[in-house]
């Protein structure tokens, strides 16, 4: 025997939208943390390349 749906389609859409927002916020925080972890390495590499490029010029 089938049970009646627990939520109306409108309620389900609202729940799904909320979950999407929560997951998007979590992913954004993870990306931000990854960028902050990588930033010092990227800045150092850029500085090294800049210095090397300046030294290679006549």
Short mmCIF file of C-alpha atoms in Angstrom, two decimals:
data_model
loop_
_atom_site.label_atom_id
_atom_site.label_comp_id
_atom_site.label_asym_id
_atom_site.label_seq_id
_atom_site.Cartn_x
_atom_site.Cartn_y
_atom_site.Cartn_z
CA UNK A 1 0.00 0.00 0.00
CA UNK A 2 1.34 3.47 -0.94
CA UNK A 3 1.49 6.27 1.55
CA UNK A 4 0.30 9.74 0.74
CA UNK A 5 3.13 12.15 -0.18
CA UNK A 6 4.68 13.72 2.88
CA UNK A 7 5.00 17.15 1.24
CA UNK A 8 3.05 18.97 -1.41
CA UNK A 9 4.91 19.70 -4.66
CA UNK A 10 5.19 23.34 -3.58
CA UNK A 11 6.66 22.37 -0.22
CA UNK A 12 9.06 19.95 -1.89
CA UNK A 13 10.23 22.69 -4.28
CA UNK A 14 10.83 25.01 -1.33
CA UNK A 15 12.79 22.32 0.52
CA UNK A 16 14.85 21.52 -2.58
CA UNK A 17 15.62 25.22 -3.13
CA UNK A 18 16.77 25.50 0.48
CA UNK A 19 19.03 22.47 0.12
CA UNK A 20 20.54 23.85 -3.07
CA UNK A 21 21.26 27.13 -1.28
CA UNK A 22 22.86 25.34 1.68
CA UNK A 23 25.04 23.21 -0.60
CA UNK A 24 26.05 26.22 -2.70
CA UNK A 25 27.06 28.15 0.43
CA UNK A 26 29.09 25.17 1.67
CA UNK A 27 30.84 24.81 -1.69
CA UNK A 28 31.59 28.55 -1.77
CA UNK A 29 33.19 28.31 1.70
CA UNK A 30 35.28 25.33 0.57
CA UNK A 31 36.47 27.18 -2.54
CA UNK A 32 37.27 30.29 -0.51
CA UNK A 33 39.31 28.22 1.95
CA UNK A 34 41.17 26.54 -0.91
CA UNK A 35 41.97 29.90 -2.49
CA UNK A 36 43.27 31.26 0.82
CA UNK A 37 45.46 28.17 1.26
CA UNK A 38 46.84 28.50 -2.28
CA UNK A 39 47.27 32.30 -2.30
CA UNK A 40 50.73 32.46 -0.65
CA UNK A 41 52.13 29.88 -3.07
CA UNK A 42 50.60 31.65 -6.08
CA UNK A 43 51.90 35.04 -4.97
CA UNK A 44 55.39 33.64 -4.39
CA UNK A 45 55.42 31.98 -7.83
CA UNK A 46 54.22 35.17 -9.51
CA UNK A 47 56.94 37.17 -7.74
CA UNK A 48 59.60 34.65 -8.76
CA UNK A 49 58.47 34.75 -12.39
CA UNK A 50 58.41 38.55 -12.33
CA UNK A 51 61.94 38.70 -10.92
CA UNK A 52 63.19 36.11 -13.42
CA UNK A 53 61.56 38.03 -16.28
CA UNK A 54 63.13 41.32 -15.11
CA UNK A 55 66.57 39.69 -14.83
CA UNK A 56 66.28 38.20 -18.33
CA UNK A 57 65.63 41.59 -19.94
CA UNK A 58 68.66 43.50 -21.29
#
